[in-house]
Every structure is written in structure tokens, then in C-alpha cells.
CSV table of C-alpha atoms in Angstrom, one decimal:
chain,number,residue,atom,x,y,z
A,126,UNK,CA,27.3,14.4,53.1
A,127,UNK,CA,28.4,10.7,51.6
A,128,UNK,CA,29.7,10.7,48.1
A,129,UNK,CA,28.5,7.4,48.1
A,130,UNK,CA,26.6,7.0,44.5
A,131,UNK,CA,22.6,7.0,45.2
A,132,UNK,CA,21.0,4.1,43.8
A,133,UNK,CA,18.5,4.5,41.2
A,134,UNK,CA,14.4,4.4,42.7
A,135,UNK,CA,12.7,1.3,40.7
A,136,UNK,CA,9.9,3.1,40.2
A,137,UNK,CA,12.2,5.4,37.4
A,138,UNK,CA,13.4,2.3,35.7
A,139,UNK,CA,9.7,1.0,35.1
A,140,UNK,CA,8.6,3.1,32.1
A,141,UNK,CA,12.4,2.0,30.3
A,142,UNK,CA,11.3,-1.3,31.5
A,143,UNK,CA,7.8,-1.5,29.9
A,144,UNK,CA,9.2,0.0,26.8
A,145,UNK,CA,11.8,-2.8,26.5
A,146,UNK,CA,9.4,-4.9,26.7
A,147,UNK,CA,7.1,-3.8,24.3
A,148,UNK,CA,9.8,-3.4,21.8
A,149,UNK,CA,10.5,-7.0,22.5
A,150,UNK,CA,7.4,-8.5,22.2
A,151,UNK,CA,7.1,-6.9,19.2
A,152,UNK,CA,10.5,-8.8,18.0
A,153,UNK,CA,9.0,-11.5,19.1
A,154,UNK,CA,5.5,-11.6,17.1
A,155,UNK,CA,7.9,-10.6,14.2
A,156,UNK,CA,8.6,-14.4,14.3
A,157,UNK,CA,5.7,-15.4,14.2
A,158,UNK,CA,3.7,-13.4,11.4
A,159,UNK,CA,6.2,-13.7,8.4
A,160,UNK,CA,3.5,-15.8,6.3
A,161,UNK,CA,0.4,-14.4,7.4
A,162,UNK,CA,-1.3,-12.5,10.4
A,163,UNK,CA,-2.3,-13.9,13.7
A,164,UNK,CA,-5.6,-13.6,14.1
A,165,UNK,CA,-6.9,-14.9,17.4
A,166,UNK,CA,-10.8,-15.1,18.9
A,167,UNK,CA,-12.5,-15.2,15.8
A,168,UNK,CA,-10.9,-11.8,14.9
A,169,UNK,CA,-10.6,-10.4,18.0
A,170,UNK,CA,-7.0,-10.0,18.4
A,171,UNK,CA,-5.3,-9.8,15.3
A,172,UNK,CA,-1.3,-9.5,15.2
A,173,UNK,CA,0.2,-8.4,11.9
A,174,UNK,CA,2.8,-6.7,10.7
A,175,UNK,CA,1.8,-3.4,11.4
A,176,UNK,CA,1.2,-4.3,14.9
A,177,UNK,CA,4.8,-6.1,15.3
A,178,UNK,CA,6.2,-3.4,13.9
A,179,UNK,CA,5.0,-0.5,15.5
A,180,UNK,CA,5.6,-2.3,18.6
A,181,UNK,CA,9.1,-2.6,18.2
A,182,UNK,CA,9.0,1.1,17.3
A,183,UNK,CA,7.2,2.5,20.0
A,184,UNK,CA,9.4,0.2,22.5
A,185,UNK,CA,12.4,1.9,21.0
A,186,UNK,CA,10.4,5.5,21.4
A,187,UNK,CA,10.0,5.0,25.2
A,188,UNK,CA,13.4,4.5,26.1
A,189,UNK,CA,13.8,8.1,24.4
A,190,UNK,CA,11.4,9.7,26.5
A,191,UNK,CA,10.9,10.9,30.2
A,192,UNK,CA,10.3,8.4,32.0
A,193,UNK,CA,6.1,9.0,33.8
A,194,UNK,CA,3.2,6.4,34.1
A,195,UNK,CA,1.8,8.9,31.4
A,196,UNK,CA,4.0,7.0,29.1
A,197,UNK,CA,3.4,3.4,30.1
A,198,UNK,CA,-0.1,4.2,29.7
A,199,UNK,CA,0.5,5.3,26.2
A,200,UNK,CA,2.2,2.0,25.2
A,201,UNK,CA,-0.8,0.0,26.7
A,202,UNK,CA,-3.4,2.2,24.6
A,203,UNK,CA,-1.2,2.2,21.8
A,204,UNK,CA,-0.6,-1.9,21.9
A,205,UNK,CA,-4.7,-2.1,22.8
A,206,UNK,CA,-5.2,-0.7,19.3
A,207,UNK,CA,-2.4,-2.3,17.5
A,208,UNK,CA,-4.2,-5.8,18.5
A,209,UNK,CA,-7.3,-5.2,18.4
A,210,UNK,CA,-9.3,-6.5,15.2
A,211,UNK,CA,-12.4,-4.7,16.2
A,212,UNK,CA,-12.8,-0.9,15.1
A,213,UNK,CA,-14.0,0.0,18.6
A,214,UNK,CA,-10.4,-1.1,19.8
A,215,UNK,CA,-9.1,1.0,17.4
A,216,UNK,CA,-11.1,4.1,18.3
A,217,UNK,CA,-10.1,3.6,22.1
A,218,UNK,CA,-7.0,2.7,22.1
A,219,UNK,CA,-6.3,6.1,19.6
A,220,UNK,CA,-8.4,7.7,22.0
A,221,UNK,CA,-7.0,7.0,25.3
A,222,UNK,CA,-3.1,7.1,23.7
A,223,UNK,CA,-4.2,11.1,23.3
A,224,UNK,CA,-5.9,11.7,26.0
A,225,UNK,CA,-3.1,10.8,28.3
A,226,UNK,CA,-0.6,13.4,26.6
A,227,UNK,CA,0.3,16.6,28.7
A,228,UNK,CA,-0.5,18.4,25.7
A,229,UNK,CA,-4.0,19.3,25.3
A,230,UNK,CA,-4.1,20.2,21.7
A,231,UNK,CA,-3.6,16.3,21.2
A,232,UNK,CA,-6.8,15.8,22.2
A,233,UNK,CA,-8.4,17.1,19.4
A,234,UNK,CA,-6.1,14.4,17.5
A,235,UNK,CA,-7.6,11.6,19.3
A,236,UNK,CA,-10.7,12.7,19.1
A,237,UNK,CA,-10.9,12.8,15.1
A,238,UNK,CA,-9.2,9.5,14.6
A,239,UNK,CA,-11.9,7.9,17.2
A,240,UNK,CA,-14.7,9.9,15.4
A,241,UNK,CA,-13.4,8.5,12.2
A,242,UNK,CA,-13.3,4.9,13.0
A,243,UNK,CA,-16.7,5.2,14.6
A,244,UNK,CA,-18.0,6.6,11.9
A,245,UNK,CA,-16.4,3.3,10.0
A,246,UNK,CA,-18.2,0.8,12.3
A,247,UNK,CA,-21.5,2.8,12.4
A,248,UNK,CA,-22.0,2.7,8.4
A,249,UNK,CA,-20.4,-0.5,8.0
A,250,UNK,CA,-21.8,-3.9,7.6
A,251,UNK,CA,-19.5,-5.4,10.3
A,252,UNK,CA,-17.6,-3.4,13.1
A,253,UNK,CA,-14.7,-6.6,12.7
A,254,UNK,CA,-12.0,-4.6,11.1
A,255,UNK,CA,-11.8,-7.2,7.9
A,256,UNK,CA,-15.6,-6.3,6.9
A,257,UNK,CA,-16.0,-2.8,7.4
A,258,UNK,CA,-15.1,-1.2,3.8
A,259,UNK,CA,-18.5,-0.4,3.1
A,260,UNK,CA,-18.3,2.3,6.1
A,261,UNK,CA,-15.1,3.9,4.5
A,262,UNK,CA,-16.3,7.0,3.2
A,263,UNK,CA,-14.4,10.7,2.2
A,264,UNK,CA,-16.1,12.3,5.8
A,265,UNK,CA,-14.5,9.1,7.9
A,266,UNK,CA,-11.0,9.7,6.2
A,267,UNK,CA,-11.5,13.4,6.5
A,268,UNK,CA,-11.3,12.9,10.2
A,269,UNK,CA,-8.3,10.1,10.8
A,270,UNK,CA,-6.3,12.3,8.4
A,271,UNK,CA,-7.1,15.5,10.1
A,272,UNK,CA,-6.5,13.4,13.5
A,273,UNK,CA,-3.3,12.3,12.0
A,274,UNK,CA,-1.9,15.7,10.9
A,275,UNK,CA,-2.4,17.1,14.7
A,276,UNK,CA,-0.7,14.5,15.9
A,277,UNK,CA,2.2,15.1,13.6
A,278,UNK,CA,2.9,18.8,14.3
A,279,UNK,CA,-0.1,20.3,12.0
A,280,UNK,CA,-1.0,23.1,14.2
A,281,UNK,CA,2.7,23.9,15.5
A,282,UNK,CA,4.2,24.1,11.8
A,283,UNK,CA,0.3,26.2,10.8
A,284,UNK,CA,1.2,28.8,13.7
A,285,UNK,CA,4.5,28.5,13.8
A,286,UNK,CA,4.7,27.4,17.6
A,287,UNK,CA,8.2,26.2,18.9
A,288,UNK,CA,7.2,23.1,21.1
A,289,UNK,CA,8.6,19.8,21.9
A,290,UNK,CA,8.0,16.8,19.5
A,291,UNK,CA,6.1,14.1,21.0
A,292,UNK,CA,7.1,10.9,19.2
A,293,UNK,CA,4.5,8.5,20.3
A,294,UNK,CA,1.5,11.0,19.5
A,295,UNK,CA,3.1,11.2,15.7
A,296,UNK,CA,3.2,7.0,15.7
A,297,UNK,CA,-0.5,6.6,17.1
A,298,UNK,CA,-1.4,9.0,14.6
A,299,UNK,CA,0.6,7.5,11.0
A,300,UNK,CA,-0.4,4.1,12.7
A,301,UNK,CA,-4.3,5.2,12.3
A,302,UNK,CA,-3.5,6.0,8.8
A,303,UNK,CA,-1.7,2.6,7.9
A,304,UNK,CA,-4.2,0.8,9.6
A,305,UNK,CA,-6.8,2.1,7.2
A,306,UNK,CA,-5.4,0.0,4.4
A,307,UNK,CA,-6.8,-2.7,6.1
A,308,UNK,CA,-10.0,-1.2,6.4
A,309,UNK,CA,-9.5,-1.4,2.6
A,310,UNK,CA,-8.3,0.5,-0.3
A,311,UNK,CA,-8.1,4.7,-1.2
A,312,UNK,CA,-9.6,6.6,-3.7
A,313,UNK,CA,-7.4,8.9,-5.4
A,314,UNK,CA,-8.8,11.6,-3.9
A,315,UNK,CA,-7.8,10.4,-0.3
A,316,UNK,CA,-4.5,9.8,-1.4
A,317,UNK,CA,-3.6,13.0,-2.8
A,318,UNK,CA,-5.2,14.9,0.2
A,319,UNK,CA,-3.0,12.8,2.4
A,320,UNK,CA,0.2,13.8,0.0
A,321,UNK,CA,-0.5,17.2,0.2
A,322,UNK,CA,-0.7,17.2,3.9
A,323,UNK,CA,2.6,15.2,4.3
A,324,UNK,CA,4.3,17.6,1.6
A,325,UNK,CA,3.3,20.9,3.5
A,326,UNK,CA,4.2,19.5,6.7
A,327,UNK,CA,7.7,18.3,5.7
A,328,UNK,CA,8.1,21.5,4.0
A,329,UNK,CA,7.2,23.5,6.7
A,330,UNK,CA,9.1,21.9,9.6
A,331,UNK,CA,12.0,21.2,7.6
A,332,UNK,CA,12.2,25.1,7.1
A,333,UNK,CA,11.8,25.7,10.5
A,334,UNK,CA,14.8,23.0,11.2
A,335,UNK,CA,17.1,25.0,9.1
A,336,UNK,CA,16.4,28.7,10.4
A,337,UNK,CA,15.5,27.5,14.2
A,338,UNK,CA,18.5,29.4,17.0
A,339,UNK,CA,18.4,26.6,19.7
A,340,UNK,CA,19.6,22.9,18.7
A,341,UNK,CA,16.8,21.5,20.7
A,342,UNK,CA,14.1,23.6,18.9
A,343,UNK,CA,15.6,22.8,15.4
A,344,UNK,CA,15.5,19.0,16.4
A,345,UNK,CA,12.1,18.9,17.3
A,346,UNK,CA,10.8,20.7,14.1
A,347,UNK,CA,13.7,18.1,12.7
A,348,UNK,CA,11.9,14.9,14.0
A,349,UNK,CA,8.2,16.7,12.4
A,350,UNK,CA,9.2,16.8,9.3
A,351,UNK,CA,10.5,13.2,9.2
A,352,UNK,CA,7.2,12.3,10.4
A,353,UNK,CA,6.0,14.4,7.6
A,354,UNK,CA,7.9,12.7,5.1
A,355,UNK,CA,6.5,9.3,6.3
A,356,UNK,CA,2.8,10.8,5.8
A,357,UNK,CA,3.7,11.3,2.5
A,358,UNK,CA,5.0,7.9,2.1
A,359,UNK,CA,1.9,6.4,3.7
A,360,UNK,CA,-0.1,8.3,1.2
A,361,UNK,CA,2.0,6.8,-1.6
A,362,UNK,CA,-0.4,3.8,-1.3
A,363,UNK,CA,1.7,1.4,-2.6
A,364,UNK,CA,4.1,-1.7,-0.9
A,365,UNK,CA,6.8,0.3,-1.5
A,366,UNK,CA,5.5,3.3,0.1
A,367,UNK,CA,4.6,1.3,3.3
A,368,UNK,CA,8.0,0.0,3.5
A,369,UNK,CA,9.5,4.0,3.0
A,370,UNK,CA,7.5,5.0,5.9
A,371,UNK,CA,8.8,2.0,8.3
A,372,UNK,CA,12.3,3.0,6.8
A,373,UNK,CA,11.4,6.8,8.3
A,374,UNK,CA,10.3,6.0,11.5
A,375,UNK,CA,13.5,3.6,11.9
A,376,UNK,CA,15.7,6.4,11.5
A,377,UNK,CA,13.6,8.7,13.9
A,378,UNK,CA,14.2,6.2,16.8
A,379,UNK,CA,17.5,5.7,16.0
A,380,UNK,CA,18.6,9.4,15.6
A,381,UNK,CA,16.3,10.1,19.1
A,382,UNK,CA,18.8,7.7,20.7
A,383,UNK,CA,21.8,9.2,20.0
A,384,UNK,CA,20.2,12.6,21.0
A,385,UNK,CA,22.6,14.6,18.5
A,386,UNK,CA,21.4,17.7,20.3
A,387,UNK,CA,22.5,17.2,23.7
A,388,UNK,CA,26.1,17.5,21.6
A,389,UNK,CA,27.7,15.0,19.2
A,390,UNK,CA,30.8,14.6,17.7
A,391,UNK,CA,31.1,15.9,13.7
A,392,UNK,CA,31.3,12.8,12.5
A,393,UNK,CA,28.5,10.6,14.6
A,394,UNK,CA,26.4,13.7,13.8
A,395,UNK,CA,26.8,13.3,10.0
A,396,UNK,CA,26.0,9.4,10.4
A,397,UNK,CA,22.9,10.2,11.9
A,398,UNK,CA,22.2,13.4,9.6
A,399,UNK,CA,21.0,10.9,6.1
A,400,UNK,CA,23.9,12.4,4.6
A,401,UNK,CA,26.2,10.0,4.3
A,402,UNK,CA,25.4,6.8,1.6
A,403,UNK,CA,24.6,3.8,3.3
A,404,UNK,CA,23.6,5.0,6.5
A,405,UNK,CA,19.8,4.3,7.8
A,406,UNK,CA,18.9,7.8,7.3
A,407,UNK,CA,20.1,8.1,4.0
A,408,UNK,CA,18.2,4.9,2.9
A,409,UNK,CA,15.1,6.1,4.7
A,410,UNK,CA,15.5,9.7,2.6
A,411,UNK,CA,16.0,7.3,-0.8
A,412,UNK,CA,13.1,5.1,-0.3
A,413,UNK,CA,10.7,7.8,0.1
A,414,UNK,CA,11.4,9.2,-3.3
A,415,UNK,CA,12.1,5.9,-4.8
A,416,UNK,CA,8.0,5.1,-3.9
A,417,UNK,CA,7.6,8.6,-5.5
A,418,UNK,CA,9.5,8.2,-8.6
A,419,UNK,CA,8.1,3.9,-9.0
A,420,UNK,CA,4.4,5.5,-8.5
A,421,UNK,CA,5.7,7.8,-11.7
A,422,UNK,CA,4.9,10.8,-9.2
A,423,UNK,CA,8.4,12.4,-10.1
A,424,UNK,CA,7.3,16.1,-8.5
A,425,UNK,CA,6.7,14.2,-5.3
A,426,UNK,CA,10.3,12.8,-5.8
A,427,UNK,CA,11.5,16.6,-6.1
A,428,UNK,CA,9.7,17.4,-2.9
A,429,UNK,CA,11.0,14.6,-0.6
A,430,UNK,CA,14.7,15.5,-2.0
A,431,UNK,CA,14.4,18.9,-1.0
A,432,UNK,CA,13.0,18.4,2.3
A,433,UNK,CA,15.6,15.7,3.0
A,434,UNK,CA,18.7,18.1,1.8
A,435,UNK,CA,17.1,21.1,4.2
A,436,UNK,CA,16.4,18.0,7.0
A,437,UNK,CA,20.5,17.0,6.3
A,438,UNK,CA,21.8,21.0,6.5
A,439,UNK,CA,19.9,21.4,9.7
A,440,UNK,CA,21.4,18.7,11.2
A,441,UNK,CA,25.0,19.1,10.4
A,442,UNK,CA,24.0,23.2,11.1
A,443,UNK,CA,23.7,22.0,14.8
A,444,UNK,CA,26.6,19.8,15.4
A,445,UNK,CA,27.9,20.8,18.4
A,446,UNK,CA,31.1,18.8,18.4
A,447,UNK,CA,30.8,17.0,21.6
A,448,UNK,CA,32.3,13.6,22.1
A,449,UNK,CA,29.4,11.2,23.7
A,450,UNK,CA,30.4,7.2,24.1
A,451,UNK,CA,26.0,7.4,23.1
A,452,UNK,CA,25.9,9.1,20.2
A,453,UNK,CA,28.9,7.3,18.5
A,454,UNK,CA,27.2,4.2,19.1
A,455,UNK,CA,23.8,5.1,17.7
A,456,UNK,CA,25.7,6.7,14.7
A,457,UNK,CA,27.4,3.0,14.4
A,458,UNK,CA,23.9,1.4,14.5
A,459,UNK,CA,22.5,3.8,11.7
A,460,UNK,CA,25.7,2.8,9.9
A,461,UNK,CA,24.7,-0.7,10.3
A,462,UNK,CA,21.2,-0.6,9.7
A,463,UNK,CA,21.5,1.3,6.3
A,464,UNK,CA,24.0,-1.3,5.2
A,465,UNK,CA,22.1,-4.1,6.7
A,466,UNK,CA,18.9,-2.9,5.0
A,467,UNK,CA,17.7,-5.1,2.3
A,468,UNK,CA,17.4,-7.8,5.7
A,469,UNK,CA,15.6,-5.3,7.3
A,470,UNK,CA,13.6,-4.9,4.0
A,471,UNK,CA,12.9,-8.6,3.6
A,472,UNK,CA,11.9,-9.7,7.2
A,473,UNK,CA,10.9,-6.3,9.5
A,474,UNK,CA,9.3,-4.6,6.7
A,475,UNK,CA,7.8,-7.1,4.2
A,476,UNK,CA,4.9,-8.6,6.4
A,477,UNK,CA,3.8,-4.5,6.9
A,478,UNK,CA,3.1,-4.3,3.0
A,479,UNK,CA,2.4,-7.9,2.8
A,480,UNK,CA,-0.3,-7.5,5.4
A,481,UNK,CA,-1.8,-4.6,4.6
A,482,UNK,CA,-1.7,-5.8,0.7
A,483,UNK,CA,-5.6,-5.6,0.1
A,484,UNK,CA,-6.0,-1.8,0.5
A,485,UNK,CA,-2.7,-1.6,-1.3
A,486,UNK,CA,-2.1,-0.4,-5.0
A,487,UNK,CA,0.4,-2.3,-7.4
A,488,UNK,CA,2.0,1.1,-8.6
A,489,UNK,CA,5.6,0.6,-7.1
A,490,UNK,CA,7.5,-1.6,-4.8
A,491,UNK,CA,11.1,-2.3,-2.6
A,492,UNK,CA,12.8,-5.3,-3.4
A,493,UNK,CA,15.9,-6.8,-1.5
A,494,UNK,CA,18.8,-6.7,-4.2
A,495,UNK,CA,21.2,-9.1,-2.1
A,496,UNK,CA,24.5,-8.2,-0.9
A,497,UNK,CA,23.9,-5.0,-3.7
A,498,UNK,CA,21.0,-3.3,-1.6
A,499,UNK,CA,17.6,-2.5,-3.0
A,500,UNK,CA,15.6,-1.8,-6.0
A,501,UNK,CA,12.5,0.2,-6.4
A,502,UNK,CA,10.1,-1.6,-9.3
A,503,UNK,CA,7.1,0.4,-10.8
A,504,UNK,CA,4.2,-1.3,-11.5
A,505,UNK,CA,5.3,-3.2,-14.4
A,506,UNK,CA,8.4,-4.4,-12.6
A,507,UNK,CA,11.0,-1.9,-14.2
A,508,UNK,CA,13.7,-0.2,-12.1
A,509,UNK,CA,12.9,2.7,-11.4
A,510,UNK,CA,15.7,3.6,-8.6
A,511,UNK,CA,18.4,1.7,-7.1
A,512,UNK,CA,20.0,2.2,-3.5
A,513,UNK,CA,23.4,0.2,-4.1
A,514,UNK,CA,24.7,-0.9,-0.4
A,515,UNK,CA,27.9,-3.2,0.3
A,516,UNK,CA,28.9,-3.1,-3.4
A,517,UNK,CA,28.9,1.2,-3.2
A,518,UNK,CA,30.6,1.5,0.3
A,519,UNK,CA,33.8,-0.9,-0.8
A,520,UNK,CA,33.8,1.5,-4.3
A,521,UNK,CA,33.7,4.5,-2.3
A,522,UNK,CA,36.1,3.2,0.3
A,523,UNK,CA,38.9,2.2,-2.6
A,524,UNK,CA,38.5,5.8,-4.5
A,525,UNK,CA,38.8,7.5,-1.0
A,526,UNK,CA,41.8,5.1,-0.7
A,527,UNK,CA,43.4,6.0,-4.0
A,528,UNK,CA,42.7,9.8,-3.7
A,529,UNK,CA,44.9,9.4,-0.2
A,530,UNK,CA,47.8,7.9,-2.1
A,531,UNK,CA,47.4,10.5,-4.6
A,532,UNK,CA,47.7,13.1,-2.6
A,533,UNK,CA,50.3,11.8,-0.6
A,534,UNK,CA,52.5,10.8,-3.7
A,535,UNK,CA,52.1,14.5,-4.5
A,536,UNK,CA,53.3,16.2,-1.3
A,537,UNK,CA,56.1,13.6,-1.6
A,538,UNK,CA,56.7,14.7,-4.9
């Protein structure tokens, strides 16, 4: 036999390929919808930043997954109702994105968001997404949040199931949910229905993370509950709980590219655990609770913090302590992207709440705070929670620094 290195068949590369370039076109439209949304054929096609966005994030997604036409067909369905300003778009494209999972219980998912934005369009005055609040009604929401909550691990964290996550399902479903804002805006009745569905999941999964045997088991019900959290930051309802929830589903993709584990050094595996201050994940953790505490919901706040310190000792519980040139990367990028945040806050994340501003309430928003990281503002534009960035990680840095001197000085001594 040769030991001559196979090449790789094209037709494996493909899915990465599509992926990449979904996630770049969705970079791209960035660009181009920082003002206001692109809306093209007299409503047709609508590009905002909820479409940009979850494009970039369902780009980064697919280079996590098997690679299968199954998946490319995914990304078209999900980018078909990501662009589409007509609810039947929506319905199909949430529709088909289910229908082509391997996973069978999904279908029920895609079937209630469909039913839901049907039911939208058929009561409405207009089926054009901009002029169809007077179809929104509790039986329509009913559906897309019950849709939703399958798609997010409902029925594995109900019955307890140990099953793999699938990340694309969870985005097609929060993406349903966020696009309802531009449907128009929640009573409060929705919204707390939607909080208590994020909170219970989060809660459940997250439990299951930290008592699960097999690293790849308590990484899926990991990756649930993060998706959980970002329910509950979508039901927020607020700007700044928009922005939590694109903050969450950052620092899934991220931590599904370093794969933690598939084995990880200690300290990559704490970068990507939300652990450490100033990483994505522990930004994506803060936000959350910030919305919470800014919307003056401070049991919400309690919720999200324990979830997030069960989420962190399930993590660094499955550390395996293998060195991956991957993983160390990734951890670097997380690193990066928590520091880098308030950018990501002002030009990634802004046109999402921006955007989706009409079915928004004022209680609570994220601010950039410069070079000093962000500020959470309640609705009369107090503080009401700070994530310090730059300005924290040089303190920290020069008291880690003096404690070493200290301690040297003493041995010398």
C-alpha cells in the first residue's frame, strides 16, 4: 500500500465551503445595513440585522458540523427565511430547515413555527411581514414558542434523553422568535411564558451538564442550555436583551470550534468555559443578567447566574487536558472577542436591536463604554451593571503581578 497522503474528495469540502460562504455574505450585508435595512422588491427581500447576523452565525455553525448536503440544504432554507419579507418565506424556510434534520422529533418544531406564522398571515391585513401585527395573537405565539422550545432541546431536557445537540435546529428556532419582533411588539403575557420556558430549559440542561459521565454528552446538554439562556434573553424584550442573545450564540460557535470535548488543554478549556473575566463567554454570561437586572427583573438575574456557574463547573469538570494547536486558538479568539466586545456591541450587534426596535420595549439597554467595555442602562438610562474590559484585565494583570513578587520576596526571605 502507498503512504502517499490521500487527497481530500471535493465533494467533502462543499458543505465547509457553503458555510464559509454564508458566513461571509453575512459579513458582508453587515456593511451594508448599519443605518437601516435593505429592503428590496417592494418588500420582498428584506436584509436586516437579524438576517446579517444570523448568517454569519449559521456560517460559523456549519464549519462545526458533519459535513452532508442535509446541511447545505439547511443554510439555503435558513438564508430563504432570513430574507424573505413575506411571512410565507418565513413559514417555508422554518419549515424545510426542519424537515431536512435526521431527527424526526424536529419536525414537530417546524411544523409549529410554520403553523404559527400562517396563522399570522391568515388573520392579518397584509401577509408583507411589516403589516401583519393585527394577525399576532396568544394562539400564533403559542405555536412559534412551542416550535422554538423543540428546537432547543424541550423534549430531551422534559424526558431526560441523552442525544446530540443540533445547533442550526436551535438558531432556526430563536431566529423565529426574534423575527417576531418585527411582526411587532409582546404582551406581557408572551413574554413571561417565553421566560419561563428559557429559565426551565437552562435549568434543566445545565443540571444535566454538571452530573452527565461522558464529556460529549455533558457538552451537548452544555450547548442546550446556552441556547436556553438566549431564549430567556430573547424574551427579555428589550435592546439589551437582543444584543445578550447575539452575545450567547457568539460564544456557542466559538466554543463548538474549539471542540473542548474532543480534549483541551486546562487553560484553553477555562477560556472557553465563561469563567474567566473578559473572555466572550463570560461577557455573553454578564449580558444576560445585565438585560435581567436593567429590565428590574433581579430573580431572573439570579437564575441566569446560577445556570451560568453550573454551565462553567461543567465545563472545567470535563477538561480533559489535552494539548490541541485548535482549541488554543479558539480559546485565543474567545479571549479576543470578550475584550474586543463593545466593537462587536456597536457594529455586529446594534443594527439587531436597532432593527427589530418597533416590537422592542425601552426597559434596558447595552451601551459601548469605550476602551472600559459596556454598560447596561435601565429604562431611565441609569447603570444598572457594568462589564469593565481593557481597564479590568491590566488591574488584574498588575495585582497578579505584585502577588508574584510577593511571594517570591517571601520564599527569598
Amino acid at each position: 500500500m502507498s503512504d502517499q497522503p490521500q487527497p481530500i474528495p471535493f465533494r467533502s469540502v462543499l458543505p465547509y465551503l457553503g458555510a464559509a460562504i454564508v458566513m461571509l455574505t453575512g459579513i458582508g450585508l453587515l456593511g451594508l445595513i448599519q443605518q437601516r435595512p435593505l429592503i428590496v422588491g417592494h418588500g420582498f427581500l428584506r436584509i436586516d440585522g437579524l438576517s446579517a447576523l444570523t448568517m454569519v452565525l449559521a456560517g460559523l455553525i456549519g464549519l462545526t458540523v458533519p459535513p452532508s448536503w442535509r446541511r447545505i440544504g439547511q443554510l439555503g432554507a435558513l438564508c430563504i427565511a432570513l430574507l424573505s419579507g413575506h411571512l410565507i418565506g418565513l413559514a417555508l424556510g422554518s419549515l424545510i430547515g426542519t424537515l431536512l434534520s435526521e431527527d424526526r422529533r424536529y419536525y414537530l418544531s417546524g411544523a409549529g413555527m410554520a403553523a404559527g406564522y400562517l396563522l399570522i398571515g391568515a388573520g392579518a391585513d397584509s401577509w408583507w411581514l411589516e403589516f401583519s401585527g393585527t394577525g399576532l395573537n396568544s394562539i400564533s405565539f403559542v405555536l412559534l414558542l412551542a416550535g422554538a422550545v423543540i428546537a432547543v432541546g424541550g423534549i430531551e431536557t422534559i424526558s431526560r434523553r441523552e442525544s446530540p445537540f443540533d445547533p442550526l435546529i436551535a438558531l432556526i428556532g430563536l431566529t423565529a422568535l426574534l423575527r417576531l419582533y418585527s411582526v411587532g411588539p409582546w404582551n406581557l403575557g408572551w413574554q413571561f411564558a417565553t421566560l419561563l420556558a428559557g429559565s426551565a430549559l437552562a435549568l434543566g440542561a445545565s443540571w444535566r451538564a454538571v452530573t452527565a459521565e461522558a464529556a460529549q454528552i455533558a457538552e451537548s446538554w452544555l450547548q442546550r442550555a446556552i441556547s436556553g439562556l438566549a431564549m430567556v434573553a430573547v424574551g427579555c424584550a428589550t435592546p439589551a436583551g437582543v444584543v445578550a442573545a447575539g452575545l450567547l450564540l457568539l460564544h456557542l460557535c466559538v466554543r463548538r470550534l474549539g471542540d473542548p470535548a474532543s480534549g483541551i488543554a486546562p487553560w484553553a478549556g477555562w477560556m472557553l468555559s465563561g469563567a474567566v473575566p473578559g473572555t466572550l463567554g463570560f461577557i455573553a454570561f454578564w449580558s444576560v443578567s445585565a438585560a435581567a437586572m436593567a429590565a428590574r427583573i433581579a430573580v431572573l438575574a439570579i437564575v441566569v447566574w446560577t445556570v451560568a456557574l453550573l454551565l462553567i463547573l461543567a465545563a472545567g469538570r470535563n477538561i480533559a487536558g489535552q494539548h490541541r494547536q485548535q482549541s488554543s486558538i479558539i480559546a485565543l479568539i474567545s479571549l479576543g472577542g470578550g475584550l474586543a466586545s463593545p466593537w462587536l456591541a456597536r457594529w455586529l450587534l446594534r443594527p439587531l436591536s436597532d432593527h427589530l426596535q418597533g416590537g422592542l420595549t425601552p426597559y434596558g439597554a447595552i451601551e459601548p463604554w469605550g476602551w472600559a467595555g459596556l454598560l447596561a442602562l435601565d429604562a431611565g438610562s441609569r447603570t444598572a451593571a457594568t462589564a469593565p474590559g481593557l481597564a479590568l484585565l491590566a488591574l488584574l494583570c498588575l495585582i497578579g503581578a505584585l502577588a508574584w513578587l510577593v511571594l517570591r520576596w517571601r520564599k527569598g526571605v
